PDB file of C-alpha atoms in Angstrom:
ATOM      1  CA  UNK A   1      21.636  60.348 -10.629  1.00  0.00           C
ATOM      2  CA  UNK A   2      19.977  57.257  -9.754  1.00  0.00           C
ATOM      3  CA  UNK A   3      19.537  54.277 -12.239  1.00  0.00           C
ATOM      4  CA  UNK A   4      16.488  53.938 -14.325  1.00  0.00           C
ATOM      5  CA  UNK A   5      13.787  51.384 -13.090  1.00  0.00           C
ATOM      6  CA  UNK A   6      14.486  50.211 -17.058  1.00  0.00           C
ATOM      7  CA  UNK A   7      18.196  49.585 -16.352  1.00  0.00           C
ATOM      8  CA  UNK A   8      17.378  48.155 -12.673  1.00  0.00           C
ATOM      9  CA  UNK A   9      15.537  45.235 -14.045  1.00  0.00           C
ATOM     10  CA  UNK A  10      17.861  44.573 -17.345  1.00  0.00           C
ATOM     11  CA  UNK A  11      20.800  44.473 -14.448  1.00  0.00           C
ATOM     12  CA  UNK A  12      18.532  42.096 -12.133  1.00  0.00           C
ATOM     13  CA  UNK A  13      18.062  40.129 -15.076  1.00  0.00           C
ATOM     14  CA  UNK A  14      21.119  39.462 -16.199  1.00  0.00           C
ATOM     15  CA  UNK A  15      22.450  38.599 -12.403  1.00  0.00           C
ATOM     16  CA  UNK A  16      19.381  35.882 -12.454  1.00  0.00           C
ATOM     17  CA  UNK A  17      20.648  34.674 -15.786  1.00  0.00           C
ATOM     18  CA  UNK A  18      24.229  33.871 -14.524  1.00  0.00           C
ATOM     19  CA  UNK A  19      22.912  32.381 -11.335  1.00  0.00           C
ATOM     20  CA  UNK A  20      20.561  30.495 -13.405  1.00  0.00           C
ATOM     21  CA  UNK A  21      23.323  29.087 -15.579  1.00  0.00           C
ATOM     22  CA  UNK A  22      26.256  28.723 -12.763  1.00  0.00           C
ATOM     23  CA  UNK A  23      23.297  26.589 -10.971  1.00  0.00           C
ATOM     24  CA  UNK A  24      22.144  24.561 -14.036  1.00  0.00           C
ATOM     25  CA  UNK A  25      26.201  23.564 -15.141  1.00  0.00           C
ATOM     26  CA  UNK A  26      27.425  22.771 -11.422  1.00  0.00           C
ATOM     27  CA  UNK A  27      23.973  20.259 -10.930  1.00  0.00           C
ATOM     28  CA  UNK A  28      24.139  18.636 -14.099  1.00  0.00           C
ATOM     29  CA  UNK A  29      28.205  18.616 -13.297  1.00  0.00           C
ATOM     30  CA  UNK A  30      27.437  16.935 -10.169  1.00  0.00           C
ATOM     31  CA  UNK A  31      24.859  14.311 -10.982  1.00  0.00           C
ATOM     32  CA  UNK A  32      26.956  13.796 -13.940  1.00  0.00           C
ATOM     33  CA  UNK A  33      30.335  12.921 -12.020  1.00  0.00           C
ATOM     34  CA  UNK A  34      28.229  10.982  -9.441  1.00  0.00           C
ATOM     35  CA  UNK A  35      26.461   8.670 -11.441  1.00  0.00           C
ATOM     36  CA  UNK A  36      29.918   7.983 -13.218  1.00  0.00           C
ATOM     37  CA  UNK A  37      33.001   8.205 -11.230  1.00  0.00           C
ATOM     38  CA  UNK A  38      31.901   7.994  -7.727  1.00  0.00           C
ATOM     39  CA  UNK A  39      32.298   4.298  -7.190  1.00  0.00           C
ATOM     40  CA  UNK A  40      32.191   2.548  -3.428  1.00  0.00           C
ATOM     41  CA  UNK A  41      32.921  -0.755  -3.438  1.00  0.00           C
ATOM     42  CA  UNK A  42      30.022  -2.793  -1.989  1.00  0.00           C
ATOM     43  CA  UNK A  43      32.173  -4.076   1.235  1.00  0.00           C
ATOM     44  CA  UNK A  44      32.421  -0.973   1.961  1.00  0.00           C
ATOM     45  CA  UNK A  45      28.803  -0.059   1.964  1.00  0.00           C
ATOM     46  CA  UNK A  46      26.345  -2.068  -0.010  1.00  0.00           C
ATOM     47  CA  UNK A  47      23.342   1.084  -0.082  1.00  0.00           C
ATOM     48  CA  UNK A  48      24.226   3.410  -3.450  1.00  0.00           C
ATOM     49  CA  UNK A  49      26.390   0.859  -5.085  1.00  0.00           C
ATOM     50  CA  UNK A  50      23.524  -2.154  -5.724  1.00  0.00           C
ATOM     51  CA  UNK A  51      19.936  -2.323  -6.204  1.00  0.00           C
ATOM     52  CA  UNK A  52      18.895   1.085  -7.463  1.00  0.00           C
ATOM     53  CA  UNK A  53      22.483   2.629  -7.600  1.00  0.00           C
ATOM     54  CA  UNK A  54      22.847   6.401  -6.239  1.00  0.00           C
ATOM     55  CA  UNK A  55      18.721   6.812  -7.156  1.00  0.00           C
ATOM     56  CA  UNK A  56      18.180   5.173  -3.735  1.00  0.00           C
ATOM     57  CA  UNK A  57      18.917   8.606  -2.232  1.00  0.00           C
ATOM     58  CA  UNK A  58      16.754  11.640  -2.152  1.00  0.00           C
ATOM     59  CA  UNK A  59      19.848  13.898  -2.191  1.00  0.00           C
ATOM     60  CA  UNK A  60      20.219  12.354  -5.917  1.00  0.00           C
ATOM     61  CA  UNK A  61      16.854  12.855  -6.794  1.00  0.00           C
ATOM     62  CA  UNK A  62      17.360  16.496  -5.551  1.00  0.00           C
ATOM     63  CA  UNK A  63      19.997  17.124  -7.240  1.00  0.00           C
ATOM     64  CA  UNK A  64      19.067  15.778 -10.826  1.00  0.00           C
ATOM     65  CA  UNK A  65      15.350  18.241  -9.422  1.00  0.00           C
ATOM     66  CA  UNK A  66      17.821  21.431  -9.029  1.00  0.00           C
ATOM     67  CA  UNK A  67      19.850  20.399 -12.506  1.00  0.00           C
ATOM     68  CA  UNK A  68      16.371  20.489 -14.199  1.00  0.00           C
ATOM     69  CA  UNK A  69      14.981  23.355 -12.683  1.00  0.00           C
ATOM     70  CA  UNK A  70      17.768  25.784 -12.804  1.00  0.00           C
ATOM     71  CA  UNK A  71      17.764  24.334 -16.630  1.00  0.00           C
ATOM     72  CA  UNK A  72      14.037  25.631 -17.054  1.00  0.00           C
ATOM     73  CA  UNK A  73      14.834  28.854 -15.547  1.00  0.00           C
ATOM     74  CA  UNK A  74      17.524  29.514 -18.470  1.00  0.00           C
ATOM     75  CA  UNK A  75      15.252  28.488 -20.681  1.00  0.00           C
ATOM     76  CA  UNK A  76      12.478  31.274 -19.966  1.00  0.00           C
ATOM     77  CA  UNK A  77      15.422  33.501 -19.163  1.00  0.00           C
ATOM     78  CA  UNK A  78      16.091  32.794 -22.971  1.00  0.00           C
ATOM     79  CA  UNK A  79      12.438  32.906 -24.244  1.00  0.00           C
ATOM     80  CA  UNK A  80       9.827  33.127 -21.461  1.00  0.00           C
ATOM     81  CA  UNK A  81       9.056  36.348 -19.350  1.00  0.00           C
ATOM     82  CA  UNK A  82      10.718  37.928 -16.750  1.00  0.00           C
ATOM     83  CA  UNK A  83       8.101  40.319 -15.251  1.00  0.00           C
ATOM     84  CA  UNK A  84       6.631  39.448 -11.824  1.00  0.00           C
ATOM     85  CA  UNK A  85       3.062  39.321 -12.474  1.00  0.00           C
ATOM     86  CA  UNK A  86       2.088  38.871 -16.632  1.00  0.00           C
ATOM     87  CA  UNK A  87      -1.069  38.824 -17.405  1.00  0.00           C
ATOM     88  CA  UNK A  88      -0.621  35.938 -19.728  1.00  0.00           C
ATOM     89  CA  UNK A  89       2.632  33.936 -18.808  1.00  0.00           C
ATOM     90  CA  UNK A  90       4.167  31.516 -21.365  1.00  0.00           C
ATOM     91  CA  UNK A  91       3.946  27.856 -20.656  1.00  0.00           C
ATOM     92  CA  UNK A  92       7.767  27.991 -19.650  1.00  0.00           C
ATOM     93  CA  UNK A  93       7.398  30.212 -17.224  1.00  0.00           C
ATOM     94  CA  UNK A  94       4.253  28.853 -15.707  1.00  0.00           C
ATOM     95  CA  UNK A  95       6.285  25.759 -15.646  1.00  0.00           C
ATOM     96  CA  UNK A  96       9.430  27.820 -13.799  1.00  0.00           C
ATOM     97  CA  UNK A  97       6.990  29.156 -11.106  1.00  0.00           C
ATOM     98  CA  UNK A  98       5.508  25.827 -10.551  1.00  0.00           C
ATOM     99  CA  UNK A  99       8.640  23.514  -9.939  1.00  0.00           C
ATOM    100  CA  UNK A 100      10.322  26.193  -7.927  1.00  0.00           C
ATOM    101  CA  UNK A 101       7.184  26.065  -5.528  1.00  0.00           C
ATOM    102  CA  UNK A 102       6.151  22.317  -5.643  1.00  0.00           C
ATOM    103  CA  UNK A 103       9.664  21.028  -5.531  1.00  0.00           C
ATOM    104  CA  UNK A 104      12.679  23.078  -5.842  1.00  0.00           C
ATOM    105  CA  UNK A 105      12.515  25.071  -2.488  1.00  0.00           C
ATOM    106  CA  UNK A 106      10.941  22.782  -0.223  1.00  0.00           C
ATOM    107  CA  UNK A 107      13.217  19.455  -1.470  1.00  0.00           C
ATOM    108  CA  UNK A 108      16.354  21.595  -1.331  1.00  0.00           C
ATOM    109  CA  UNK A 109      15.630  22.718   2.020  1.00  0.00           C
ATOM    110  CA  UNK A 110      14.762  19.615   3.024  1.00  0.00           C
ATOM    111  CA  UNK A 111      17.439  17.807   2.150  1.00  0.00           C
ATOM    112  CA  UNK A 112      20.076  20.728   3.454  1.00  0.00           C
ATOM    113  CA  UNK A 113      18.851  21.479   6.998  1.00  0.00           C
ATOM    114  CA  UNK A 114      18.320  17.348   7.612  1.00  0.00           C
ATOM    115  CA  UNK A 115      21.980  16.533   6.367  1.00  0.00           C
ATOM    116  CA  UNK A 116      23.605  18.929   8.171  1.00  0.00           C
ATOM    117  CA  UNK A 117      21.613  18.781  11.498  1.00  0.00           C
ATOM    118  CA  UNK A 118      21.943  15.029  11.149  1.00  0.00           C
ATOM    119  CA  UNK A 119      25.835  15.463  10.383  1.00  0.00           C
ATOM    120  CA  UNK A 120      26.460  18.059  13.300  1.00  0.00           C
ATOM    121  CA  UNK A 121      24.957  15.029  16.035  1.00  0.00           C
ATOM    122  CA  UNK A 122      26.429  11.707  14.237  1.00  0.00           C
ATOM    123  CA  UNK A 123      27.713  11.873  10.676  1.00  0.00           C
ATOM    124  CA  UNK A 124      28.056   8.111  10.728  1.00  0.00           C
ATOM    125  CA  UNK A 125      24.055   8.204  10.484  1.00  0.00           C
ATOM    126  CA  UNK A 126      24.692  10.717   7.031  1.00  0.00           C
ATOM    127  CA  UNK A 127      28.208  10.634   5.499  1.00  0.00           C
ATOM    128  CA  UNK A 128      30.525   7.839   7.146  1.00  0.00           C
ATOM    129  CA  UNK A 129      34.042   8.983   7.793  1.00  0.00           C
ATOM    130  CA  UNK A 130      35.092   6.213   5.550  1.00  0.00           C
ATOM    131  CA  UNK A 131      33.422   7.270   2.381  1.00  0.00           C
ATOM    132  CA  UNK A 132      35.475  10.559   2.352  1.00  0.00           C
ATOM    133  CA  UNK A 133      37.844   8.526   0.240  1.00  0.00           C
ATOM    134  CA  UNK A 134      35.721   7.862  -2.516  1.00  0.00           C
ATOM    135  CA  UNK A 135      33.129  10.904  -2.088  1.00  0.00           C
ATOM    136  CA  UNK A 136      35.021  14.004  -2.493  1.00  0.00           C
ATOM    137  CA  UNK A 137      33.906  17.313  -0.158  1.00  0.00           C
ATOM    138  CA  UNK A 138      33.404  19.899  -3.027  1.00  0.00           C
ATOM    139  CA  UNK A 139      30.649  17.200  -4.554  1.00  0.00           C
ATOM    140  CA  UNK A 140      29.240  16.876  -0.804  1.00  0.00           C
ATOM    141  CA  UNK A 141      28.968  20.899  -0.630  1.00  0.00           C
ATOM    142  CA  UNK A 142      27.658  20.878  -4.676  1.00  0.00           C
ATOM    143  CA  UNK A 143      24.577  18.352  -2.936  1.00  0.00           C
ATOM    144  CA  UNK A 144      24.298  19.384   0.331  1.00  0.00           C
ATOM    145  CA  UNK A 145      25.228  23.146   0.671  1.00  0.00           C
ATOM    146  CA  UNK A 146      25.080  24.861  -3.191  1.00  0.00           C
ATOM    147  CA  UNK A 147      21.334  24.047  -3.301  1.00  0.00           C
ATOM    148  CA  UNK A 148      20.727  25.619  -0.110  1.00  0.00           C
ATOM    149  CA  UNK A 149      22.452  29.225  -1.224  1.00  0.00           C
ATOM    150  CA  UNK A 150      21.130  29.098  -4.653  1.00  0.00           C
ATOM    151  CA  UNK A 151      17.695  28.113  -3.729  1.00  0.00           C
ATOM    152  CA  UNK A 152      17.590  31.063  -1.342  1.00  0.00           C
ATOM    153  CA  UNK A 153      19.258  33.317  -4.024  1.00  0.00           C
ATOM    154  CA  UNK A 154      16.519  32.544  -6.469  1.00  0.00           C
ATOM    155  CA  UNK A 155      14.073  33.085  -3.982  1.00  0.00           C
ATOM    156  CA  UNK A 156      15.017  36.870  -3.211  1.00  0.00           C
ATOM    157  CA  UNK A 157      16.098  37.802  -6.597  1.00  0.00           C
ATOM    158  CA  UNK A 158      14.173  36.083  -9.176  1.00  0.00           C
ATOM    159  CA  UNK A 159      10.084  37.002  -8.561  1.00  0.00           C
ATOM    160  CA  UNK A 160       7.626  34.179  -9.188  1.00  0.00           C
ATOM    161  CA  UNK A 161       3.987  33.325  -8.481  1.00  0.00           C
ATOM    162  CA  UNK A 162       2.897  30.703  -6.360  1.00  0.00           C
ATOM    163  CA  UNK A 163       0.227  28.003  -7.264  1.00  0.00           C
ATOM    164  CA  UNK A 164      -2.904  27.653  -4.892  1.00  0.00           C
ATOM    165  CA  UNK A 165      -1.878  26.045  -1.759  1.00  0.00           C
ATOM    166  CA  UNK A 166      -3.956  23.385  -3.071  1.00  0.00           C
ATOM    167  CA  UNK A 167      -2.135  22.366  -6.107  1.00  0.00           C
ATOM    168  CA  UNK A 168       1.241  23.399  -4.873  1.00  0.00           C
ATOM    169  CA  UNK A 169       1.123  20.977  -1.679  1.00  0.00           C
ATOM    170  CA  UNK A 170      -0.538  18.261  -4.044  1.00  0.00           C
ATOM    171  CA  UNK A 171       2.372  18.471  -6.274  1.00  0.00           C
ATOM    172  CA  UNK A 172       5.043  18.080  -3.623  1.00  0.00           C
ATOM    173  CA  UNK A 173       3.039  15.567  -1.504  1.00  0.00           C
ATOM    174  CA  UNK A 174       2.613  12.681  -4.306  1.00  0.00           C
ATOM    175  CA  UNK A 175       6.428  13.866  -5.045  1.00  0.00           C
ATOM    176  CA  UNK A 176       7.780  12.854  -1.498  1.00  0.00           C
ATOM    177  CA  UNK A 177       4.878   9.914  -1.192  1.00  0.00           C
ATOM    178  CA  UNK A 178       6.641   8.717  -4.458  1.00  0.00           C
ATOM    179  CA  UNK A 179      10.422   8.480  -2.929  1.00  0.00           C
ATOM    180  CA  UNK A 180       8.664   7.095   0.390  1.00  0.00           C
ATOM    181  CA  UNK A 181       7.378   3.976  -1.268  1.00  0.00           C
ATOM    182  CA  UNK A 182      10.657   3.458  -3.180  1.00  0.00           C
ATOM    183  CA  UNK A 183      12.058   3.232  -0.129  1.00  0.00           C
ATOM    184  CA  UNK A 184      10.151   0.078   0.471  1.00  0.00           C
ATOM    185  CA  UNK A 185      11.043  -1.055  -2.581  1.00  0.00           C
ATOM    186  CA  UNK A 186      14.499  -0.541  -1.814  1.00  0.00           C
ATOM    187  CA  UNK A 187      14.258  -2.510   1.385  1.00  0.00           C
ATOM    188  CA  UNK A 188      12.108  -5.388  -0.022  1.00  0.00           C
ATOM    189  CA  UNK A 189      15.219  -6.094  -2.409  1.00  0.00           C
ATOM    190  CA  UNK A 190      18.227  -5.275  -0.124  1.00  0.00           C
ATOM    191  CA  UNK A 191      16.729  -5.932   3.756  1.00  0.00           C
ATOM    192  CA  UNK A 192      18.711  -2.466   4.275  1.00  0.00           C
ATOM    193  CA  UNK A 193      17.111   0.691   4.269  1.00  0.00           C
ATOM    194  CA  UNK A 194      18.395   3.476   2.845  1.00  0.00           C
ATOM    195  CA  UNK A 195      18.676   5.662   6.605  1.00  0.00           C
ATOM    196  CA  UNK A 196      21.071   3.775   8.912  1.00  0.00           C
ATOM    197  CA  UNK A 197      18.701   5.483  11.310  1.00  0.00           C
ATOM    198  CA  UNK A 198      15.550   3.307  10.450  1.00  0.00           C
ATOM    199  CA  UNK A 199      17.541  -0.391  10.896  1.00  0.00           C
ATOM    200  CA  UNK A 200      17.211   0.287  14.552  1.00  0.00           C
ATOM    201  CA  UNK A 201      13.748   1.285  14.637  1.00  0.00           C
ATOM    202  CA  UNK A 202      10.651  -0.847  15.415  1.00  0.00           C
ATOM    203  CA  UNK A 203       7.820  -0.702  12.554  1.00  0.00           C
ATOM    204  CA  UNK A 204       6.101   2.109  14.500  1.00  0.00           C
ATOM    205  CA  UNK A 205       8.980   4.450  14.575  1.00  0.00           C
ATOM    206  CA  UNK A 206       9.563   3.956  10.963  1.00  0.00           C
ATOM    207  CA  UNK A 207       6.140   4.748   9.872  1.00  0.00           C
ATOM    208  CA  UNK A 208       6.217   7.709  11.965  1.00  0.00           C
ATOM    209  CA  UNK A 209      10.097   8.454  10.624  1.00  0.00           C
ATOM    210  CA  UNK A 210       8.437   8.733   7.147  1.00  0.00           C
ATOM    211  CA  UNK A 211       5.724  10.838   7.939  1.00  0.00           C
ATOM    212  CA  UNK A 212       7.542  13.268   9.972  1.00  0.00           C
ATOM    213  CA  UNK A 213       9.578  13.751   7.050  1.00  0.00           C
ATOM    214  CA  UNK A 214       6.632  14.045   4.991  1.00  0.00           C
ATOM    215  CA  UNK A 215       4.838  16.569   7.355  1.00  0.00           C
ATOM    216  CA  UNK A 216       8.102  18.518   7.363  1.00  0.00           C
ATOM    217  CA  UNK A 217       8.682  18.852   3.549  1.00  0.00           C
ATOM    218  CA  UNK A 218       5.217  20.535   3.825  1.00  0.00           C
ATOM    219  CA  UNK A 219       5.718  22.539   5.902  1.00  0.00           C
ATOM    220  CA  UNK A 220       8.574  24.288   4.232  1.00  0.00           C
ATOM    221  CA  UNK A 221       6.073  24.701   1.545  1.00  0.00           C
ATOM    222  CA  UNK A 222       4.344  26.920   3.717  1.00  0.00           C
ATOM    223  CA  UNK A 223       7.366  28.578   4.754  1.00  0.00           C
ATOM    224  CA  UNK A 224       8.537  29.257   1.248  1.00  0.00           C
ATOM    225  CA  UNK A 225       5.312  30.777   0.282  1.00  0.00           C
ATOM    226  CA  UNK A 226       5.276  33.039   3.144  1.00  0.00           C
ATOM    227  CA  UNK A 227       8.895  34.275   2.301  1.00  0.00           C
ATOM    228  CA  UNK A 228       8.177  34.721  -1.912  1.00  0.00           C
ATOM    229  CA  UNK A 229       4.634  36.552  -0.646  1.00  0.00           C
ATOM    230  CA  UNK A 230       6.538  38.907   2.102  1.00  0.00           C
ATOM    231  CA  UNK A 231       9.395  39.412  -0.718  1.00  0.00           C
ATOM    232  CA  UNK A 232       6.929  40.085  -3.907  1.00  0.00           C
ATOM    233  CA  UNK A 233       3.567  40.111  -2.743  1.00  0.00           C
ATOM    234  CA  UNK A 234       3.305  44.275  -3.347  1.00  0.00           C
ATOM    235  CA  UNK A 235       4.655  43.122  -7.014  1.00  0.00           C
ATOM    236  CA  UNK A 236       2.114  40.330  -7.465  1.00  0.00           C
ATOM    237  CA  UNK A 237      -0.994  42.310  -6.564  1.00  0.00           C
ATOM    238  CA  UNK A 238      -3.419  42.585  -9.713  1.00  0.00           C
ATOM    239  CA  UNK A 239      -3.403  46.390 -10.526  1.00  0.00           C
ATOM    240  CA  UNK A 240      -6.749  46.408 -10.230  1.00  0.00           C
ATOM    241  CA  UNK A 241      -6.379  45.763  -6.638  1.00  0.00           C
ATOM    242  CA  UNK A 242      -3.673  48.397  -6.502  1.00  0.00           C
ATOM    243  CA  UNK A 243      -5.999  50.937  -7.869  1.00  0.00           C
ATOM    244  CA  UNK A 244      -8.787  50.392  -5.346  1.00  0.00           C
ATOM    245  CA  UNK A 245      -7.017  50.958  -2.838  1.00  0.00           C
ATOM    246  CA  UNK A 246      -8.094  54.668  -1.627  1.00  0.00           C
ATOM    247  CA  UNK A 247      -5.530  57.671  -1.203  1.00  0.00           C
ATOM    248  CA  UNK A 248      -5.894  59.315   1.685  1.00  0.00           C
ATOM    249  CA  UNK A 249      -5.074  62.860  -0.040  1.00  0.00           C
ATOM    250  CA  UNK A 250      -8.084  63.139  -2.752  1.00  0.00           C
ATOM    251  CA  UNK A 251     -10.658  65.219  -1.700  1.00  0.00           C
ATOM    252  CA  UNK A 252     -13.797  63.093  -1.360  1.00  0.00           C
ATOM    253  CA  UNK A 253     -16.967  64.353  -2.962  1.00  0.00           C
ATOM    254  CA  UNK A 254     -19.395  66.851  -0.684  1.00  0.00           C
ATOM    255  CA  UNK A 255     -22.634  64.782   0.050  1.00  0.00           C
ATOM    256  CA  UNK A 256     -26.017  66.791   0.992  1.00  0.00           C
ATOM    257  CA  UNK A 257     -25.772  65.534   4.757  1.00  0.00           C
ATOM    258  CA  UNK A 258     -22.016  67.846   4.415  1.00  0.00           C
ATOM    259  CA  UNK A 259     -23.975  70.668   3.505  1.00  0.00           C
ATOM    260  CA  UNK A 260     -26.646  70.828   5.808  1.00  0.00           C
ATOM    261  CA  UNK A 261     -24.485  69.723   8.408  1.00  0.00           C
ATOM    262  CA  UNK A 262     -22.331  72.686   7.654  1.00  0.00           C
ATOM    263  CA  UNK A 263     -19.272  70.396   7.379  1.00  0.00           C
ATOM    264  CA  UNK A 264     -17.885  73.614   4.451  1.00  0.00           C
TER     265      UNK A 264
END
């Protein structure tokens, strides 16, 4: 006998909820053990261990992002509402639905397929063979990896809605436009910037270095709302719209033009 759609969801639930908190304890785990014990001395390489510390890299920001979001998730798994489409969602999970659209898919993607493309052509540019020593691989895999496969598992299992295009590209543009100007900030202070890459670029290639990674972030905006609208738009449709939609079985009314036409 198959499961009950009742039991289907209290089973999808729960699998969310452990997700939810294996994600939030192995983020704050890994800012947490960053921030603290990972110490390179500064002859070894000056960017992450002066001016700003490790906030001078967006795979930090990320990181503390995916600690707070996977946080928020618990939180409504706790108290909020786990249906796809409520009529009146609590603040928490309008807040949920939000940061996983504006931030926590497209930054996590962002910052997974550019490290490890970069990585497979030069890791020098990305993780310097001599760091290994001081940056251990399971906390490279917690940063650059785990928020890959658990982005992508709350994106199939756990349903949200997605802002309008409009506010959801908004929030992630002034987002990314915020870590592009620290990046200035970064250099005015240290004359290094943060990307090896960019100390051997011209002004030009810089600006256009920034923007492409701008342009990219939202563009796997677009490609996250195309996956959550293939994977629960039928969910997400108002049931209004659901009941307008005609079935092709019902026997539609005779009309006078039927009868005189001798259509029965």
């Amino acid at each position: 006998m198959a499961p009950s759609p009742s039991r289907s969801r209290s089973v999808m639930t729960l699998v969310c909820a452990i997700i939810h908190l294996v994600g939030a304890v192995q983020f704050t785990f890994a800012v947490f053990y960053d921030w603290t014990r990972v110490k390179i001395p500064r002859e070894v390489q000056e960017m992450g261990s002066g001016f700003g510390g490790k906030l001078v890299y967006l795979t930090f920001w990320d990181a503390i992002l995916q600690a707070v979001y996977f946080t928020v998730c618990l939180i409504n798994d706790a108290a909020g509402d786990h249906s796809p489409n409520p009529p009146n969602p609590p603040l928490i999970r309008r807040i949920k639905d939000y940061m996983f659209a504006a931030f926590a898919f497209p930054i996590a993607m962002f910052v997974g397929v550019t490290f490890w493309s970069i990585m497979a052509i030069d890791r020098e540019l990305v993780l310097p063979k001599k760091l290994d020593a001081y940056f251990p691989f399971w906390l490279n895999h917690i940063m650059h990896t785990n928020i890959v496969i658990f982005i992508l598992l709350e994106m199939f299992l756990s349903c949200r809605k997605y802002p309008t295009k409009k506010k959801g590209l908004a929030g992630l543009t002034i987002f990314m436009a915020t870590y592009l100007s620290w990046t200035f900030v970064i250099y005015y202070n240290t004359n290094l910037w943060v990307y090896p890459v960019m100390n051997v670029m011209d002004w030009p290639s810089r600006i256009f270095f920034l923007l492409a990674m701008l342009a990219f972030c939202l563009i796997l905006y677009l490609v996250g709302d195309f996956i959550n609208n293939k994977r629960w738009g039928e969910l997400l449709r108002p049931e209004k719209d659901k009941a307008e939609i005609p079935n092709p079985d019902e026997t539609l009314p005779m009309t006078e033009v039927d009868i005189k036409d001798g259509s029965v």
